[in-house]
Amino acid sequence: MVEFELLDRDGLARIGRFDTPHGRIETPALLPVVHPDPTRQPVSTSEIRRRFGLGTVITSSYITWRTPALRGAAERSGIHGLLDFDGPVMTDSGAFQQHAYGHVEVGPEEILEFQNRIGSDIATVLDVFVEPGVDHAEAEAGVGTTIERARAARRARPGLLAVPVQGGAFDDLRARSAREASALGDVLAIGGVVPLFEQYRFAELARTIASTRPHLSPGRVVHLFGTGHPMTFAFAALFGVDLFDSSAYHKFARRGRLLFPEGSIAIDELRERTCRCALCEEIPLPAVAKLEPAERERRIAEHNLLTSAAEMGVVRQAIRDGTLWELVERRATAHPALRAGLSAARGRGEVFFPTEPASRRAFRETGPSSYDRPAVRLFRERLARYTRGLPPARTLPRIALSPDYLSRVPLATRTGEPLRWESETSFGRVPVELLELYPIGPCLSSAEFESMGRRTPSDLTAVLRATGSEEFDLERDWTEEWTDLEVRSRLLWQYGSPSAEALARHLLRGQRSRRTGRLRGILAGDIPVFQIGNDGLPRPSFRGAEMLRAALPPPRARVIVHADAIGFVREGRSLFSRFALGADADLRIGETGILVDAQDALLAVGRLLLAPHEMSCLRRGVAVRVTAHAKRPHEPEEADPDEA
Ligand code: GUN
Ligand code: ZN
């Protein structure tokens, strides 16, 4: 089976790689659809790789099989010989022609055998294309036949196999089809959705993918049939699509249409030089419009390949930066249909929860709907737990709350009654001691920019007087109380109430950064036990992990290490996923887990790169990046918190 290695990610979206007989494929990857007859191609396959950096293509084994001259050539010199291409080639099976023409003339065994014979790197099962509008019975029959054929294909196929997932608009059938495909396929190809793409039915598309995606094994490669328009790439990547096939670059070129991430434009309507890419510097688009037809089509196809490849690069970079939601929201403004799709995706937010990271570097608002992202929904859930049963709070404007001001905000009245403070934020009312947490801390909201230049309550004393005046002692310095509150609140946030209380018995104290005044570490005596990251979350040192292990009953916060990897992990090496025996299902990607052996002895501490449910499915790559490990007792513990 395929060995998919995950290298970087943003939620479900993944930067990864896997090997084929003709080389490695790095995902997400755009696979241009090429015609098996080279004379029908506006741009040759080798040019596509050389000039546009697209190193993998997909072609139709069915058209090859059906056309005697092509079949002969492919049987003699293989599909790579026919295409004059030595990179990875995926072949499709003919189900699309079933959709387009109502039937195919080949049987499932024969077309699979043919794909084997011509040396396809990824062969595809001849599935039944289930049209989106059919009833449950018909969809179920299509799924059943596809599964039967996939079982037979698996037995007949030694190499990589793509198993399509069908099921129309039915959640139960999509789920079943996805689970069966996961057991049989290396590449799991979400199918039957071309009409949704063509008719801009992106809300249905989102619901279809949402009912499929959770049932696809994280260890396999996810393909989406029909994602040709660059406008949809970010949207599809958000759902964790790894492979995109594009015939749009050519289809649109035939109709004289230029592809852009913002939509498509008819070249005949273009009077201005709106594009300054290398191609358009050579011949400006208005001049391309006047070329003779074949040349004109070729130039437009090249332009379309270029913008498609560039958008794929933008998507990949957004995944690395953790800004894919921002990108999708921006792309969704291109067309109301895409906005409807995004809205439907948010409506199925729970699909994203299992792989939602504990934090990202930034949270940039693009519109009111940014506050419905999964990150915000998870934050609100935890916030509700945190504030349950707390007494009412008074309000402080957030603008007045730099750390040095905070020292003057009283945490008790003159008569000793405790005080709570909250600020109004774009996420709702939030306790002041939590304002640094992701997603609030790094949030860039329009509300902040709106209040810029307005008369702001810069005089904190005046603000406090206005809220309650004589009750407070405004001369007192409350730094210590705030520090204690922040320490307690971060541990409570992260570990819940009984565990936070158990940790508090260690007489913890907070340490602030000398430079920014923010909480940066938690000490027990003089020993650093937690560092506070930029996301505001506490991350245990090795000594902190020892405390956690005592305070949290198993399996909480644990990742259990296979006996064969214990020695490596104790020395500080990363934990590879195949050596992760199990993990606390509540741990999130990016959180710090404690690595223990089967007897719960502590080995190391590290950051999760995979969600717990993914660890057993991925056989390659790192599951936990170790940050501190078992040391000999005389070695000093790390880190001045200001260095963090
Ligand atoms: N091409 C576009 N859609 C499909 C599909 O559902 N199945 C297959 N095999 N190819 C496709
Ligand atoms: Zn251009």
Coordinates of N, CA, C and O in Angstrom, one line a residue, residues 338-445:
L338 N -19.3 30.3 -4.6 CA -18.2 29.8 -3.7 C -18.5 30.2 -2.3 O -18.2 29.5 -1.3
R339 N -19.1 31.4 -2.1 CA -19.5 31.8 -0.7 C -20.5 30.9 -0.1 O -20.4 30.5 1.0
A340 N -21.4 30.4 -1.0 CA -22.4 29.4 -0.5 C -21.7 28.1 -0.1 O -22.1 27.5 0.9
G341 N -20.7 27.8 -0.9 CA -19.9 26.6 -0.6 C -19.2 26.7 0.7 O -19.2 25.8 1.6
L342 N -18.6 27.9 1.0 CA -17.9 28.1 2.2 C -18.8 28.1 3.4 O -18.5 27.5 4.5
S343 N -20.0 28.7 3.2 CA -21.0 28.7 4.2 C -21.4 27.3 4.6 O -21.6 26.9 5.8
A344 N -21.6 26.4 3.6 CA -22.0 25.0 3.8 C -20.8 24.3 4.5 O -21.1 23.4 5.4
A345 N -19.6 24.6 4.2 CA -18.4 24.0 4.9 C -18.4 24.3 6.3 O -18.2 23.5 7.2
R346 N -18.7 25.6 6.6 CA -18.7 26.0 8.0 C -19.9 25.4 8.8 O -19.7 25.0 9.9
G347 N -21.0 25.1 8.0 CA -22.1 24.4 8.6 C -21.8 23.0 9.1 O -22.4 22.5 9.9
R348 N -20.7 22.5 8.4 CA -20.3 21.1 8.8 C -18.9 21.2 9.5 O -18.0 20.4 9.3
G349 N -18.8 22.3 10.4 CA -17.5 22.6 11.0 C -16.9 21.4 11.8 O -15.7 21.3 11.9
E350 N -17.8 20.5 12.3 CA -17.3 19.4 13.1 C -16.3 18.5 12.3 O -15.5 17.8 12.8
V351 N -16.4 18.5 10.9 CA -15.5 17.7 10.1 C -14.1 18.2 10.3 O -13.2 17.4 10.2
F352 N -13.9 19.5 10.6 CA -12.6 20.0 10.8 C -12.0 19.9 12.2 O -10.8 20.0 12.4
F353 N -12.9 19.6 13.2 CA -12.4 19.6 14.6 C -11.3 18.7 14.9 O -10.3 19.0 15.6
P354 N -11.4 17.4 14.4 CA -10.3 16.4 14.9 C -8.9 16.9 14.4 O -7.9 16.4 15.1
T355 N -8.8 17.6 13.3 CA -7.4 18.0 12.9 C -7.2 19.5 13.1 O -6.2 20.1 12.6
E356 N -8.1 20.2 13.8 CA -7.9 21.6 14.1 C -6.7 21.8 15.1 O -6.7 21.2 16.1
P357 N -5.7 22.6 14.7 CA -4.6 22.7 15.6 C -4.9 23.6 16.8 O -5.9 24.3 16.8
A358 N -4.1 23.4 17.8 CA -4.3 24.1 19.1 C -4.1 25.6 18.8 O -4.8 26.4 19.5
S359 N -3.3 26.0 17.9 CA -3.1 27.4 17.6 C -2.5 27.6 16.2 O -1.9 26.6 15.7
R360 N -2.5 28.8 15.7 CA -1.8 29.1 14.5 C -1.1 30.4 14.8 O -1.4 31.1 15.8
R361 N -0.2 30.8 13.9 CA 0.6 32.1 14.2 C -0.3 33.3 14.1 O 0.0 34.3 14.8
A362 N -1.3 33.2 13.3 CA -2.1 34.5 13.0 C -3.6 34.1 12.9 O -3.9 32.9 12.7
F363 N -4.4 35.1 13.1 CA -5.8 34.9 12.9 C -6.2 36.3 12.2 O -6.3 37.3 12.9
R364 N -6.5 36.2 10.9 CA -6.8 37.5 10.2 C -8.2 37.4 9.8 O -8.6 36.5 9.1
E365 N -9.0 38.4 10.2 CA -10.4 38.5 9.8 C -10.5 38.9 8.4 O -9.8 39.9 8.0
T366 N -11.3 38.2 7.6 CA -11.6 38.7 6.2 C -13.0 39.3 6.1 O -13.4 39.9 5.2
G367 N -13.9 38.9 7.1 CA -15.3 39.4 7.1 C -15.9 38.8 8.4 O -15.3 38.0 9.1
P368 N -17.2 39.1 8.6 CA -17.9 38.7 9.8 C -17.9 37.1 9.9 O -17.8 36.6 11.0
S369 N -17.9 36.4 8.8 CA -17.9 35.0 8.8 C -16.6 34.3 9.3 O -16.6 33.2 9.6
S370 N -15.6 35.1 9.4 CA -14.3 34.6 9.9 C -14.5 34.1 11.3 O -13.8 33.2 11.8
Y371 N -15.5 34.7 12.0 CA -15.7 34.3 13.4 C -16.5 33.0 13.6 O -16.9 32.7 14.7
D372 N -16.8 32.3 12.5 CA -17.4 31.0 12.5 C -16.4 29.9 12.2 O -16.8 28.8 12.0
R373 N -15.1 30.3 12.0 CA -14.2 29.2 11.7 C -14.1 28.2 12.8 O -14.4 28.5 14.0
P374 N -13.7 27.0 12.5 CA -13.6 25.9 13.5 C -12.8 26.4 14.7 O -13.1 26.0 15.9
A375 N -11.7 27.1 14.5 CA -10.9 27.6 15.6 C -11.7 28.4 16.6 O -11.5 28.3 17.9
V376 N -12.6 29.2 16.1 CA -13.4 30.0 17.0 C -14.5 29.2 17.7 O -14.7 29.4 18.9
R377 N -15.1 28.3 17.0 CA -16.1 27.4 17.6 C -15.5 26.6 18.8 O -16.1 26.5 19.8
L378 N -14.3 26.1 18.5 CA -13.6 25.3 19.6 C -13.2 26.2 20.8 O -13.4 25.8 21.9
F379 N -12.8 27.4 20.5 CA -12.5 28.4 21.5 C -13.7 28.7 22.4 O -13.7 28.7 23.6
R380 N -14.8 28.9 21.7 CA -16.0 29.3 22.4 C -16.5 28.1 23.3 O -17.0 28.3 24.4
E381 N -16.4 26.9 22.8 CA -16.8 25.8 23.6 C -15.9 25.7 24.9 O -16.5 25.5 26.0
R382 N -14.6 25.9 24.8 CA -13.8 25.8 25.9 C -14.0 27.0 26.9 O -14.0 26.9 28.1
L383 N -14.3 28.1 26.3 CA -14.6 29.3 27.1 C -15.9 29.1 27.9 O -15.9 29.5 29.1
A384 N -16.9 28.5 27.3 CA -18.1 28.2 28.1 C -17.8 27.4 29.3 O -18.4 27.6 30.4
R385 N -16.9 26.4 29.1 CA -16.6 25.5 30.2 C -15.8 26.3 31.3 O -16.0 26.2 32.5
Y386 N -14.9 27.2 30.8 CA -14.1 28.0 31.7 C -14.9 28.9 32.6 O -14.7 29.1 33.8
T387 N -15.9 29.6 32.0 CA -16.7 30.6 32.7 C -17.9 30.1 33.5 O -18.5 30.8 34.2
R388 N -18.2 28.8 33.3 CA -19.3 28.2 34.0 C -19.2 28.4 35.5 O -18.2 28.0 36.1
G389 N -20.2 29.0 36.1 CA -20.2 29.1 37.5 C -19.4 30.2 38.1 O -19.4 30.5 39.3
L390 N -18.8 31.0 37.2 CA -18.0 32.1 37.7 C -18.9 33.3 38.0 O -20.0 33.5 37.3
P391 N -18.6 34.1 39.0 CA -19.5 35.3 39.3 C -19.4 36.3 38.1 O -18.5 36.2 37.3
P392 N -20.4 37.2 38.1 CA -20.4 38.2 37.0 C -19.1 39.0 36.9 O -18.4 39.2 38.0
A393 N -18.8 39.5 35.7 CA -17.5 40.3 35.6 C -17.9 41.7 35.2 O -18.9 42.0 34.7
R394 N -16.9 42.6 35.5 CA -17.1 44.0 35.1 C -16.3 44.1 33.7 O -15.5 43.3 33.4
T395 N -16.6 45.2 33.0 CA -16.1 45.4 31.7 C -14.9 46.4 31.6 O -15.0 47.4 32.2
L396 N -13.9 46.0 31.0 CA -12.8 46.9 30.7 C -12.6 47.0 29.2 O -12.5 45.9 28.6
P397 N -12.4 48.2 28.7 CA -12.0 48.2 27.2 C -10.7 47.6 27.0 O -9.7 47.8 27.8
R398 N -10.6 46.8 26.0 CA -9.4 46.0 25.7 C -8.2 47.0 25.4 O -7.0 46.7 25.7
I399 N -8.5 48.1 24.9 CA -7.5 49.1 24.4 C -6.6 49.5 25.6 O -5.5 49.9 25.4
A400 N -7.2 49.5 26.8 CA -6.4 50.0 28.0 C -5.6 48.9 28.6 O -5.0 49.1 29.7
L401 N -5.4 47.7 28.0 CA -4.9 46.6 28.7 C -3.5 46.1 28.3 O -3.3 45.0 28.1
S402 N -2.6 47.0 28.1 CA -1.2 46.5 27.9 C -0.7 46.0 29.3 O -1.3 46.4 30.3
P403 N 0.2 45.1 29.3 CA 0.6 44.5 30.6 C 0.9 45.5 31.7 O 0.6 45.2 32.8
D404 N 1.5 46.6 31.3 CA 1.9 47.5 32.4 C 0.7 48.2 33.0 O 0.6 48.6 34.2
Y405 N -0.4 48.4 32.2 CA -1.6 48.9 32.7 C -2.3 47.9 33.7 O -2.9 48.3 34.7
L406 N -2.2 46.6 33.3 CA -2.9 45.6 34.0 C -2.5 45.6 35.5 O -3.4 45.4 36.4
S407 N -1.3 46.0 35.8 CA -0.8 46.0 37.2 C -1.7 47.0 38.0 O -1.7 46.9 39.2
R408 N -2.4 47.9 37.4 CA -3.2 48.8 38.1 C -4.7 48.5 38.2 O -5.5 49.2 38.8
V409 N -5.0 47.3 37.6 CA -6.5 46.9 37.6 C -6.7 46.1 38.9 O -6.0 45.0 39.0
P410 N -7.5 46.5 39.8 CA -7.6 45.8 41.1 C -8.4 44.4 40.9 O -9.3 44.3 40.1
L411 N -7.9 43.4 41.6 CA -8.5 42.1 41.6 C -9.4 41.9 42.8 O -9.9 40.8 43.0
A412 N -9.5 42.9 43.7 CA -10.4 42.8 44.8 C -10.8 44.2 45.2 O -10.1 45.2 44.9
T413 N -12.0 44.4 45.8 CA -12.4 45.7 46.3 C -11.7 46.0 47.6 O -11.0 45.1 48.2
R414 N -11.9 47.2 48.1 CA -11.3 47.6 49.4 C -11.7 46.6 50.5 O -11.0 46.4 51.5
T415 N -13.0 46.1 50.4 CA -13.5 45.2 51.4 C -13.1 43.8 51.2 O -13.6 42.9 51.9
G416 N -12.3 43.5 50.2 CA -11.7 42.2 50.0 C -12.6 41.3 49.1 O -12.3 40.1 48.9
E417 N -13.6 41.8 48.5 CA -14.4 41.1 47.6 C -13.7 40.9 46.2 O -13.2 41.9 45.7
P418 N -13.6 39.6 45.7 CA -12.9 39.4 44.5 C -13.5 40.1 43.3 O -14.8 40.2 43.2
L419 N -12.7 40.5 42.3 CA -13.3 41.2 41.1 C -12.9 40.4 39.9 O -11.8 39.9 39.8
R420 N -13.8 40.3 39.0 CA -13.5 39.7 37.7 C -13.7 40.7 36.6 O -14.5 41.6 36.7
W421 N -12.8 40.6 35.6 CA -12.9 41.6 34.5 C -13.0 40.9 33.1 O -12.3 39.9 32.9
E422 N -13.8 41.4 32.3 CA -13.9 40.9 30.9 C -13.8 42.1 29.9 O -14.1 43.2 30.2
S423 N -13.4 41.7 28.7 CA -13.4 42.7 27.6 C -14.3 42.2 26.5 O -14.4 41.0 26.2
E424 N -14.9 43.2 25.8 CA -15.7 42.9 24.6 C -14.7 42.7 23.5 O -13.8 43.6 23.2
T425 N -14.8 41.6 22.8 CA -13.9 41.3 21.6 C -14.7 40.9 20.5 O -16.0 40.7 20.6
S426 N -14.1 40.7 19.3 CA -14.8 40.2 18.2 C -15.3 38.8 18.4 O -16.1 38.3 17.6
F427 N -14.8 38.1 19.4 CA -15.2 36.7 19.7 C -16.2 36.7 20.8 O -16.6 35.7 21.3
G428 N -16.7 37.9 21.3 CA -17.6 37.9 22.4 C -16.9 38.4 23.6 O -15.7 38.9 23.5
R429 N -17.6 38.4 24.8 CA -16.9 38.8 26.0 C -15.9 37.7 26.5 O -16.3 36.6 26.6
V430 N -14.7 38.2 26.8 CA -13.7 37.2 27.2 C -13.0 37.7 28.4 O -12.7 38.9 28.5
P431 N -12.8 36.8 29.4 CA -12.0 37.2 30.6 C -10.7 37.8 30.3 O -10.0 37.3 29.4
V432 N -10.3 38.9 30.9 CA -9.1 39.6 30.6 C -7.8 38.7 30.7 O -6.9 38.8 29.9
E433 N -7.9 37.7 31.6 CA -6.7 36.9 31.8 C -6.5 35.9 30.6 O -5.5 35.2 30.5
L434 N -7.5 35.8 29.7 CA -7.4 34.9 28.6 C -7.2 35.6 27.3 O -7.1 35.0 26.2
L435 N -7.0 36.9 27.3 CA -6.9 37.7 26.0 C -5.7 37.3 25.2 O -5.7 37.7 24.0
E436 N -4.7 36.7 25.7 CA -3.5 36.4 24.9 C -3.7 35.1 24.2 O -2.9 34.7 23.3
L437 N -4.7 34.3 24.5 CA -4.8 33.0 23.9 C -5.2 33.0 22.5 O -6.0 33.9 22.1
Y438 N -4.8 32.1 21.7 CA -5.2 31.9 20.3 C -6.7 31.5 20.4 O -7.1 30.7 21.2
P439 N -7.6 32.0 19.5 CA -7.3 32.9 18.4 C -7.4 34.4 18.7 O -7.1 35.2 17.8
I440 N -7.7 34.7 20.0 CA -7.8 36.2 20.2 C -6.5 36.9 20.2 O -6.4 38.0 19.6
G441 N -5.5 36.3 20.8 CA -4.2 37.0 21.0 C -3.7 37.5 19.6 O -3.4 38.7 19.5
P442 N -3.5 36.6 18.6 CA -3.0 37.1 17.4 C -4.0 37.6 16.4 O -3.7 37.7 15.2
C443 N -5.2 37.9 16.8 CA -6.3 38.2 15.9 C -6.1 39.7 15.4 O -5.9 40.6 16.2
L444 N -6.2 39.8 14.1 CA -6.3 41.1 13.5 C -7.7 41.4 13.0 O -8.1 40.8 12.1
S445 N -8.4 42.2 13.8 CA -9.8 42.4 13.5 C -10.1 43.8 12.9 O -9.4 44.8 13.3

